Short mmCIF file of N, CA and C and ligand atoms in Angstrom, two decimals:
data_model
loop_
_atom_site.label_atom_id
_atom_site.label_comp_id
_atom_site.label_asym_id
_atom_site.label_seq_id
_atom_site.Cartn_x
_atom_site.Cartn_y
_atom_site.Cartn_z
N MET A 1 176.48 -112.14 -76.68
CA MET A 1 177.20 -112.42 -75.44
C MET A 1 177.58 -113.90 -75.38
N GLY A 2 178.81 -114.19 -75.01
CA GLY A 2 179.30 -115.57 -74.95
C GLY A 2 178.61 -116.37 -73.85
N LYS A 3 178.65 -117.71 -74.01
CA LYS A 3 177.96 -118.58 -73.04
C LYS A 3 178.56 -118.42 -71.64
N LYS A 4 179.89 -118.43 -71.59
CA LYS A 4 180.56 -118.28 -70.30
C LYS A 4 180.25 -116.91 -69.70
N ALA A 5 180.27 -115.91 -70.55
CA ALA A 5 180.00 -114.55 -70.10
C ALA A 5 178.62 -114.47 -69.45
N GLN A 6 177.65 -115.13 -70.09
CA GLN A 6 176.28 -115.12 -69.58
C GLN A 6 176.18 -115.89 -68.27
N GLU A 7 176.87 -117.05 -68.27
CA GLU A 7 176.86 -117.92 -67.10
C GLU A 7 177.40 -117.22 -65.86
N ILE A 8 178.49 -116.47 -66.04
CA ILE A 8 179.13 -115.88 -64.85
C ILE A 8 178.43 -114.63 -64.35
N VAL A 9 177.47 -114.11 -65.13
CA VAL A 9 176.74 -112.95 -64.63
C VAL A 9 175.91 -113.34 -63.41
N GLY A 10 175.39 -114.56 -63.40
CA GLY A 10 174.73 -115.08 -62.21
C GLY A 10 173.42 -114.41 -61.85
N MET A 11 172.83 -113.71 -62.76
CA MET A 11 171.51 -113.12 -62.53
C MET A 11 170.82 -112.92 -63.86
N LYS A 12 169.56 -112.53 -63.81
CA LYS A 12 168.82 -112.33 -65.06
C LYS A 12 169.40 -111.15 -65.83
N VAL A 13 169.95 -111.46 -66.99
CA VAL A 13 170.66 -110.44 -67.76
C VAL A 13 169.71 -109.33 -68.24
N GLU A 14 168.49 -109.71 -68.65
CA GLU A 14 167.55 -108.69 -69.16
C GLU A 14 167.21 -107.68 -68.07
N GLU A 15 167.04 -108.17 -66.86
CA GLU A 15 166.70 -107.30 -65.74
C GLU A 15 167.87 -106.34 -65.44
N LEU A 16 169.07 -106.89 -65.49
CA LEU A 16 170.25 -106.07 -65.26
C LEU A 16 170.39 -104.99 -66.34
N VAL A 17 170.18 -105.37 -67.59
CA VAL A 17 170.26 -104.41 -68.70
C VAL A 17 169.22 -103.30 -68.51
N GLU A 18 168.02 -103.68 -68.08
CA GLU A 18 166.96 -102.69 -67.85
C GLU A 18 167.41 -101.67 -66.78
N GLN A 19 167.98 -102.17 -65.71
CA GLN A 19 168.44 -101.26 -64.64
C GLN A 19 169.59 -100.38 -65.13
N LEU A 20 170.49 -100.96 -65.92
CA LEU A 20 171.62 -100.18 -66.43
C LEU A 20 171.12 -99.12 -67.41
N ASN A 21 170.07 -99.44 -68.18
CA ASN A 21 169.53 -98.46 -69.11
C ASN A 21 168.85 -97.31 -68.36
N ARG A 22 168.26 -97.60 -67.21
CA ARG A 22 167.66 -96.52 -66.41
C ARG A 22 168.76 -95.56 -65.92
N ALA A 23 169.87 -96.14 -65.47
CA ALA A 23 171.00 -95.31 -65.04
C ALA A 23 171.58 -94.53 -66.22
N TYR A 24 171.59 -95.19 -67.38
CA TYR A 24 172.09 -94.56 -68.62
C TYR A 24 171.24 -93.32 -68.95
N ALA A 25 169.92 -93.45 -68.81
CA ALA A 25 169.02 -92.30 -69.03
C ALA A 25 169.36 -91.18 -68.05
N ASP A 26 169.59 -91.52 -66.79
CA ASP A 26 169.96 -90.51 -65.78
C ASP A 26 171.23 -89.77 -66.18
N GLU A 27 172.19 -90.50 -66.71
CA GLU A 27 173.48 -89.87 -67.05
C GLU A 27 173.33 -88.85 -68.18
N TRP A 28 172.55 -89.20 -69.19
CA TRP A 28 172.34 -88.23 -70.28
C TRP A 28 171.62 -86.99 -69.78
N LEU A 29 170.61 -87.21 -68.94
CA LEU A 29 169.85 -86.06 -68.41
C LEU A 29 170.74 -85.20 -67.50
N ALA A 30 171.58 -85.85 -66.69
CA ALA A 30 172.49 -85.10 -65.82
C ALA A 30 173.49 -84.32 -66.69
N PHE A 31 174.01 -84.98 -67.70
CA PHE A 31 174.94 -84.29 -68.61
C PHE A 31 174.28 -83.02 -69.15
N TYR A 32 173.08 -83.16 -69.69
CA TYR A 32 172.45 -81.99 -70.32
C TYR A 32 172.06 -80.95 -69.27
N GLN A 33 171.57 -81.39 -68.14
CA GLN A 33 171.19 -80.47 -67.07
C GLN A 33 172.37 -79.57 -66.66
N TYR A 34 173.54 -80.18 -66.50
CA TYR A 34 174.71 -79.40 -66.08
C TYR A 34 175.28 -78.59 -67.24
N TRP A 35 175.31 -79.21 -68.39
CA TRP A 35 175.89 -78.54 -69.56
C TRP A 35 175.10 -77.28 -69.89
N VAL A 36 173.77 -77.39 -69.93
CA VAL A 36 172.97 -76.22 -70.31
C VAL A 36 173.00 -75.17 -69.19
N ALA A 37 173.05 -75.62 -67.95
CA ALA A 37 173.15 -74.67 -66.83
C ALA A 37 174.46 -73.89 -66.93
N ALA A 38 175.53 -74.57 -67.36
CA ALA A 38 176.83 -73.90 -67.51
C ALA A 38 176.77 -72.84 -68.61
N GLN A 39 175.97 -73.06 -69.64
CA GLN A 39 175.85 -72.06 -70.71
C GLN A 39 175.10 -70.83 -70.20
N ILE A 40 174.14 -71.06 -69.31
CA ILE A 40 173.21 -70.02 -68.89
C ILE A 40 173.72 -69.21 -67.70
N ALA A 41 174.40 -69.87 -66.75
CA ALA A 41 174.78 -69.21 -65.49
C ALA A 41 175.61 -67.95 -65.78
N SER A 42 175.29 -66.90 -65.06
CA SER A 42 176.04 -65.66 -65.29
C SER A 42 176.03 -64.84 -64.00
N GLY A 43 176.78 -63.75 -64.03
CA GLY A 43 176.79 -62.86 -62.87
C GLY A 43 177.95 -63.14 -61.94
N ARG A 44 177.96 -62.38 -60.86
CA ARG A 44 179.07 -62.44 -59.92
C ARG A 44 179.19 -63.82 -59.28
N GLY A 45 180.40 -64.33 -59.25
CA GLY A 45 180.65 -65.63 -58.62
C GLY A 45 180.29 -66.82 -59.50
N SER A 46 179.88 -66.57 -60.74
CA SER A 46 179.43 -67.70 -61.56
C SER A 46 180.59 -68.49 -62.16
N GLN A 47 181.77 -67.88 -62.27
CA GLN A 47 182.84 -68.57 -63.00
C GLN A 47 183.25 -69.93 -62.42
N PRO A 48 183.49 -70.03 -61.10
CA PRO A 48 183.84 -71.36 -60.58
C PRO A 48 182.69 -72.37 -60.72
N VAL A 49 181.46 -71.87 -60.66
CA VAL A 49 180.31 -72.76 -60.80
C VAL A 49 180.25 -73.29 -62.24
N VAL A 50 180.46 -72.40 -63.19
CA VAL A 50 180.44 -72.80 -64.61
C VAL A 50 181.55 -73.83 -64.87
N GLU A 51 182.72 -73.60 -64.29
CA GLU A 51 183.84 -74.54 -64.50
C GLU A 51 183.52 -75.92 -63.95
N GLU A 52 182.94 -75.96 -62.75
CA GLU A 52 182.60 -77.26 -62.16
C GLU A 52 181.48 -77.95 -62.93
N LEU A 53 180.47 -77.18 -63.32
CA LEU A 53 179.36 -77.77 -64.10
C LEU A 53 179.89 -78.39 -65.39
N THR A 54 180.82 -77.69 -66.02
CA THR A 54 181.37 -78.17 -67.30
C THR A 54 182.19 -79.44 -67.08
N ARG A 55 183.03 -79.42 -66.05
CA ARG A 55 183.87 -80.59 -65.76
C ARG A 55 182.99 -81.80 -65.39
N ILE A 56 181.99 -81.55 -64.54
CA ILE A 56 181.16 -82.66 -64.07
C ILE A 56 180.26 -83.17 -65.20
N ALA A 57 179.76 -82.27 -66.04
CA ALA A 57 178.97 -82.70 -67.21
C ALA A 57 179.78 -83.69 -68.05
N ASP A 58 181.06 -83.38 -68.26
CA ASP A 58 181.95 -84.29 -69.02
C ASP A 58 182.00 -85.67 -68.37
N GLU A 59 182.08 -85.70 -67.05
CA GLU A 59 182.15 -87.00 -66.36
C GLU A 59 180.83 -87.75 -66.48
N GLU A 60 179.70 -87.03 -66.50
CA GLU A 60 178.40 -87.72 -66.67
C GLU A 60 178.34 -88.37 -68.06
N LEU A 61 178.87 -87.65 -69.03
CA LEU A 61 178.90 -88.21 -70.39
C LEU A 61 179.78 -89.47 -70.43
N GLU A 62 180.90 -89.43 -69.70
CA GLU A 62 181.75 -90.62 -69.60
C GLU A 62 180.99 -91.78 -68.96
N HIS A 63 180.20 -91.47 -67.93
CA HIS A 63 179.41 -92.52 -67.28
C HIS A 63 178.44 -93.14 -68.28
N ALA A 64 177.80 -92.27 -69.08
CA ALA A 64 176.86 -92.77 -70.10
C ALA A 64 177.60 -93.73 -71.04
N GLU A 65 178.81 -93.34 -71.43
CA GLU A 65 179.59 -94.17 -72.35
C GLU A 65 179.96 -95.51 -71.71
N GLU A 66 180.41 -95.46 -70.46
CA GLU A 66 180.79 -96.70 -69.76
C GLU A 66 179.59 -97.64 -69.61
N LEU A 67 178.44 -97.06 -69.29
CA LEU A 67 177.23 -97.89 -69.15
C LEU A 67 176.82 -98.48 -70.50
N ALA A 68 176.90 -97.65 -71.55
CA ALA A 68 176.54 -98.14 -72.89
C ALA A 68 177.42 -99.33 -73.27
N GLN A 69 178.73 -99.22 -72.98
CA GLN A 69 179.64 -100.32 -73.32
C GLN A 69 179.27 -101.59 -72.57
N ARG A 70 178.93 -101.45 -71.30
CA ARG A 70 178.57 -102.64 -70.50
C ARG A 70 177.24 -103.24 -70.97
N ILE A 71 176.28 -102.36 -71.32
CA ILE A 71 174.99 -102.83 -71.83
C ILE A 71 175.22 -103.66 -73.10
N VAL A 72 176.08 -103.17 -73.98
CA VAL A 72 176.36 -103.88 -75.24
C VAL A 72 177.06 -105.22 -74.94
N GLN A 73 178.02 -105.21 -74.01
CA GLN A 73 178.70 -106.46 -73.62
C GLN A 73 177.71 -107.49 -73.11
N LEU A 74 176.65 -107.01 -72.45
CA LEU A 74 175.65 -107.92 -71.89
C LEU A 74 174.62 -108.35 -72.94
N GLY A 75 174.82 -107.91 -74.17
CA GLY A 75 173.92 -108.30 -75.25
C GLY A 75 172.70 -107.39 -75.36
N GLY A 76 172.71 -106.28 -74.63
CA GLY A 76 171.58 -105.36 -74.67
C GLY A 76 171.84 -104.21 -75.63
N LYS A 77 170.90 -103.25 -75.62
CA LYS A 77 171.04 -102.09 -76.50
C LYS A 77 170.80 -100.84 -75.66
N PRO A 78 171.73 -99.89 -75.72
CA PRO A 78 171.49 -98.63 -75.00
C PRO A 78 170.24 -97.96 -75.57
N LEU A 79 169.45 -97.30 -74.73
CA LEU A 79 168.19 -96.66 -75.17
C LEU A 79 168.42 -95.93 -76.50
N PRO A 80 167.65 -96.30 -77.54
CA PRO A 80 167.97 -95.79 -78.87
C PRO A 80 167.36 -94.44 -79.20
N HIS A 81 166.55 -93.87 -78.30
CA HIS A 81 165.91 -92.59 -78.61
C HIS A 81 165.89 -91.70 -77.37
N PRO A 82 166.22 -90.41 -77.53
CA PRO A 82 166.24 -89.50 -76.36
C PRO A 82 164.91 -89.41 -75.62
N LYS A 83 163.78 -89.64 -76.29
CA LYS A 83 162.49 -89.55 -75.57
C LYS A 83 162.42 -90.59 -74.45
N LEU A 84 163.19 -91.68 -74.62
CA LEU A 84 163.20 -92.73 -73.61
C LEU A 84 163.94 -92.31 -72.33
N TRP A 85 164.80 -91.30 -72.46
CA TRP A 85 165.53 -90.86 -71.26
C TRP A 85 164.55 -90.39 -70.19
N LEU A 86 163.55 -89.62 -70.61
CA LEU A 86 162.57 -89.11 -69.64
C LEU A 86 161.61 -90.19 -69.16
N GLU A 87 161.41 -91.20 -70.00
CA GLU A 87 160.53 -92.30 -69.59
C GLU A 87 161.20 -93.22 -68.58
N LYS A 88 162.51 -93.41 -68.75
CA LYS A 88 163.20 -94.44 -67.95
C LYS A 88 163.96 -93.88 -66.75
N THR A 89 164.13 -92.57 -66.71
CA THR A 89 164.98 -91.98 -65.67
C THR A 89 164.55 -92.33 -64.24
N ASN A 90 165.53 -92.52 -63.38
CA ASN A 90 165.27 -92.66 -61.94
C ASN A 90 165.21 -91.29 -61.29
N CYS A 91 166.05 -90.37 -61.74
CA CYS A 91 166.29 -89.12 -61.02
C CYS A 91 165.63 -87.91 -61.67
N GLY A 92 165.07 -88.06 -62.85
CA GLY A 92 164.36 -86.96 -63.50
C GLY A 92 165.29 -85.89 -64.04
N TYR A 93 164.68 -84.77 -64.38
CA TYR A 93 165.44 -83.67 -64.97
C TYR A 93 164.96 -82.37 -64.34
N SER A 94 165.90 -81.51 -63.94
CA SER A 94 165.54 -80.20 -63.38
C SER A 94 165.99 -79.11 -64.33
N GLU A 95 165.04 -78.30 -64.75
CA GLU A 95 165.39 -77.16 -65.60
C GLU A 95 166.27 -76.20 -64.82
N PRO A 96 167.26 -75.58 -65.50
CA PRO A 96 168.10 -74.63 -64.77
C PRO A 96 167.26 -73.45 -64.27
N PRO A 97 167.52 -73.02 -63.02
CA PRO A 97 166.78 -71.87 -62.49
C PRO A 97 167.24 -70.58 -63.16
N ASP A 98 166.71 -69.46 -62.72
CA ASP A 98 167.15 -68.15 -63.18
C ASP A 98 168.67 -68.08 -63.22
N SER A 99 169.21 -67.49 -64.30
CA SER A 99 170.65 -67.54 -64.56
C SER A 99 171.52 -67.05 -63.40
N ARG A 100 170.99 -66.18 -62.55
CA ARG A 100 171.80 -65.63 -61.46
C ARG A 100 171.58 -66.34 -60.12
N ASP A 101 170.64 -67.27 -60.11
CA ASP A 101 170.35 -67.96 -58.85
C ASP A 101 171.26 -69.17 -58.70
N LEU A 102 172.53 -68.86 -58.37
CA LEU A 102 173.54 -69.93 -58.32
C LEU A 102 173.27 -70.89 -57.17
N GLU A 103 172.72 -70.37 -56.08
CA GLU A 103 172.49 -71.25 -54.94
C GLU A 103 171.45 -72.32 -55.28
N LYS A 104 170.36 -71.88 -55.93
CA LYS A 104 169.33 -72.84 -56.32
C LYS A 104 169.90 -73.86 -57.32
N LEU A 105 170.70 -73.35 -58.24
CA LEU A 105 171.33 -74.22 -59.23
C LEU A 105 172.18 -75.29 -58.53
N LEU A 106 172.97 -74.86 -57.54
CA LEU A 106 173.82 -75.81 -56.83
C LEU A 106 172.99 -76.79 -56.01
N ARG A 107 171.90 -76.30 -55.42
CA ARG A 107 171.06 -77.21 -54.61
C ARG A 107 170.39 -78.27 -55.48
N THR A 108 169.91 -77.87 -56.66
CA THR A 108 169.29 -78.89 -57.53
C THR A 108 170.36 -79.87 -58.03
N SER A 109 171.58 -79.38 -58.23
CA SER A 109 172.67 -80.26 -58.67
C SER A 109 173.04 -81.26 -57.57
N ILE A 110 173.06 -80.78 -56.34
CA ILE A 110 173.36 -81.68 -55.20
C ILE A 110 172.29 -82.76 -55.09
N ASP A 111 171.02 -82.36 -55.26
CA ASP A 111 169.93 -83.35 -55.23
C ASP A 111 170.13 -84.41 -56.31
N ALA A 112 170.53 -83.95 -57.51
CA ALA A 112 170.74 -84.89 -58.62
C ALA A 112 171.86 -85.87 -58.28
N GLU A 113 172.93 -85.37 -57.68
CA GLU A 113 174.05 -86.25 -57.33
C GLU A 113 173.66 -87.25 -56.25
N ARG A 114 172.86 -86.79 -55.29
CA ARG A 114 172.43 -87.71 -54.22
C ARG A 114 171.55 -88.81 -54.79
N CYS A 115 170.69 -88.43 -55.72
CA CYS A 115 169.83 -89.43 -56.37
C CYS A 115 170.71 -90.42 -57.14
N ALA A 116 171.67 -89.90 -57.90
CA ALA A 116 172.55 -90.78 -58.69
C ALA A 116 173.30 -91.74 -57.75
N ALA A 117 173.80 -91.22 -56.64
CA ALA A 117 174.54 -92.07 -55.70
C ALA A 117 173.65 -93.20 -55.20
N SER A 118 172.37 -92.90 -54.90
CA SER A 118 171.46 -93.97 -54.44
C SER A 118 171.25 -95.02 -55.53
N VAL A 119 171.15 -94.56 -56.77
CA VAL A 119 170.96 -95.51 -57.88
C VAL A 119 172.15 -96.47 -57.95
N TYR A 120 173.38 -95.94 -57.86
CA TYR A 120 174.56 -96.82 -57.98
C TYR A 120 174.77 -97.66 -56.74
N GLN A 121 174.37 -97.12 -55.60
CA GLN A 121 174.40 -97.92 -54.37
C GLN A 121 173.52 -99.16 -54.54
N LYS A 122 172.31 -98.94 -55.08
CA LYS A 122 171.39 -100.07 -55.30
C LYS A 122 171.95 -101.04 -56.35
N LEU A 123 172.54 -100.48 -57.41
CA LEU A 123 173.11 -101.35 -58.45
C LEU A 123 174.29 -102.16 -57.90
N ALA A 124 175.03 -101.57 -57.00
CA ALA A 124 176.16 -102.29 -56.39
C ALA A 124 175.63 -103.45 -55.55
N THR A 125 174.57 -103.19 -54.78
CA THR A 125 173.98 -104.25 -53.96
C THR A 125 173.42 -105.36 -54.86
N LEU A 126 172.77 -104.94 -55.95
CA LEU A 126 172.16 -105.90 -56.88
C LEU A 126 173.20 -106.82 -57.53
N THR A 127 174.36 -106.28 -57.87
CA THR A 127 175.34 -107.05 -58.65
C THR A 127 176.42 -107.69 -57.78
N HIS A 128 176.50 -107.30 -56.52
CA HIS A 128 177.54 -107.81 -55.63
C HIS A 128 177.52 -109.34 -55.59
N SER A 129 178.71 -109.93 -55.79
CA SER A 129 178.86 -111.40 -55.82
C SER A 129 178.11 -112.08 -56.96
N LYS A 130 177.55 -111.30 -57.89
CA LYS A 130 176.83 -111.91 -59.02
C LYS A 130 177.48 -111.56 -60.35
N ASP A 131 177.70 -110.27 -60.55
CA ASP A 131 178.33 -109.82 -61.80
C ASP A 131 179.47 -108.88 -61.41
N HIS A 132 180.66 -109.47 -61.30
CA HIS A 132 181.81 -108.71 -60.78
C HIS A 132 182.18 -107.53 -61.67
N ILE A 133 181.97 -107.69 -62.97
CA ILE A 133 182.39 -106.64 -63.90
C ILE A 133 181.49 -105.43 -63.79
N THR A 134 180.16 -105.69 -63.78
CA THR A 134 179.23 -104.57 -63.60
C THR A 134 179.41 -103.96 -62.20
N TYR A 135 179.63 -104.83 -61.21
CA TYR A 135 179.82 -104.36 -59.85
C TYR A 135 180.98 -103.35 -59.77
N GLN A 136 182.08 -103.72 -60.42
CA GLN A 136 183.26 -102.85 -60.43
C GLN A 136 182.94 -101.50 -61.09
N LEU A 137 182.22 -101.57 -62.20
CA LEU A 137 181.85 -100.36 -62.92
C LEU A 137 180.95 -99.46 -62.06
N VAL A 138 179.92 -100.04 -61.45
CA VAL A 138 178.99 -99.19 -60.69
C VAL A 138 179.65 -98.61 -59.43
N CYS A 139 180.60 -99.35 -58.86
CA CYS A 139 181.33 -98.80 -57.70
C CYS A 139 182.20 -97.63 -58.13
N HIS A 140 182.82 -97.76 -59.28
CA HIS A 140 183.65 -96.67 -59.82
C HIS A 140 182.78 -95.42 -60.07
N ILE A 141 181.59 -95.62 -60.66
CA ILE A 141 180.72 -94.48 -60.93
C ILE A 141 180.19 -93.90 -59.61
N LEU A 142 179.81 -94.78 -58.68
CA LEU A 142 179.33 -94.33 -57.36
C LEU A 142 180.34 -93.38 -56.70
N ALA A 143 181.61 -93.77 -56.74
CA ALA A 143 182.66 -92.94 -56.11
C ALA A 143 182.70 -91.57 -56.78
N GLU A 144 182.53 -91.53 -58.09
CA GLU A 144 182.56 -90.23 -58.78
C GLU A 144 181.33 -89.40 -58.45
N GLU A 145 180.16 -90.03 -58.32
CA GLU A 145 178.96 -89.26 -57.97
C GLU A 145 179.12 -88.64 -56.58
N LEU A 146 179.76 -89.37 -55.68
CA LEU A 146 179.98 -88.81 -54.34
C LEU A 146 180.97 -87.65 -54.39
N ASN A 147 181.95 -87.74 -55.28
CA ASN A 147 182.86 -86.60 -55.48
C ASN A 147 182.12 -85.40 -56.05
N HIS A 148 181.16 -85.65 -56.94
CA HIS A 148 180.39 -84.55 -57.51
C HIS A 148 179.55 -83.85 -56.44
N GLU A 149 178.93 -84.67 -55.60
CA GLU A 149 178.12 -84.08 -54.52
C GLU A 149 179.01 -83.15 -53.68
N ASP A 150 180.19 -83.64 -53.35
CA ASP A 150 181.13 -82.89 -52.54
C ASP A 150 181.56 -81.59 -53.26
N ALA A 151 181.84 -81.71 -54.54
CA ALA A 151 182.29 -80.54 -55.32
C ALA A 151 181.20 -79.45 -55.33
N PHE A 152 179.95 -79.86 -55.53
CA PHE A 152 178.86 -78.87 -55.55
C PHE A 152 178.63 -78.30 -54.14
N GLU A 153 178.72 -79.16 -53.13
CA GLU A 153 178.53 -78.67 -51.75
C GLU A 153 179.58 -77.60 -51.42
N ASN A 154 180.80 -77.82 -51.91
CA ASN A 154 181.88 -76.88 -51.59
C ASN A 154 181.71 -75.52 -52.26
N LEU A 155 180.80 -75.43 -53.23
CA LEU A 155 180.59 -74.16 -53.91
C LEU A 155 179.48 -73.32 -53.25
N ILE A 156 178.77 -73.91 -52.33
CA ILE A 156 177.67 -73.16 -51.67
C ILE A 156 178.23 -72.27 -50.55
FE1 FE B 201 177.12 -89.82 -63.44
FE1 FE B 202 177.45 -86.95 -61.03
#
């Protein structure tokens, strides 16, 4: 990371990288949680749920990629092993419920989105007026997490 780049972050870079890596762990777990649920969900009314899970899983993967890029720009390293995802996660992982229990599936997904939104809300507060680039990124992700919450709510 360049000297100016470090200077303008205006906060402890290691601490910021640690927080971004925790969010990064959440994104991989959310991706897999939705992706595997989409493979499993079946029965009447499952098609729109499967479509949304698949679309939103893709966006979680994009979030992971965006966070990884920012972590690297800050001179850090994205968590190098999947076992660390469960160690570092803020929001945890929920196993998909019974394949036909779409309501439970949607409720656990809504909980995951609300948790993610709180994480980005905190990251926005943490970086506000300190690291404009990370701030912009976490606000962008926050807006998408709120859209995900809304999309899952609309399916119940
Ligand atoms: Fe996400
Ligand atoms: Fe999301």
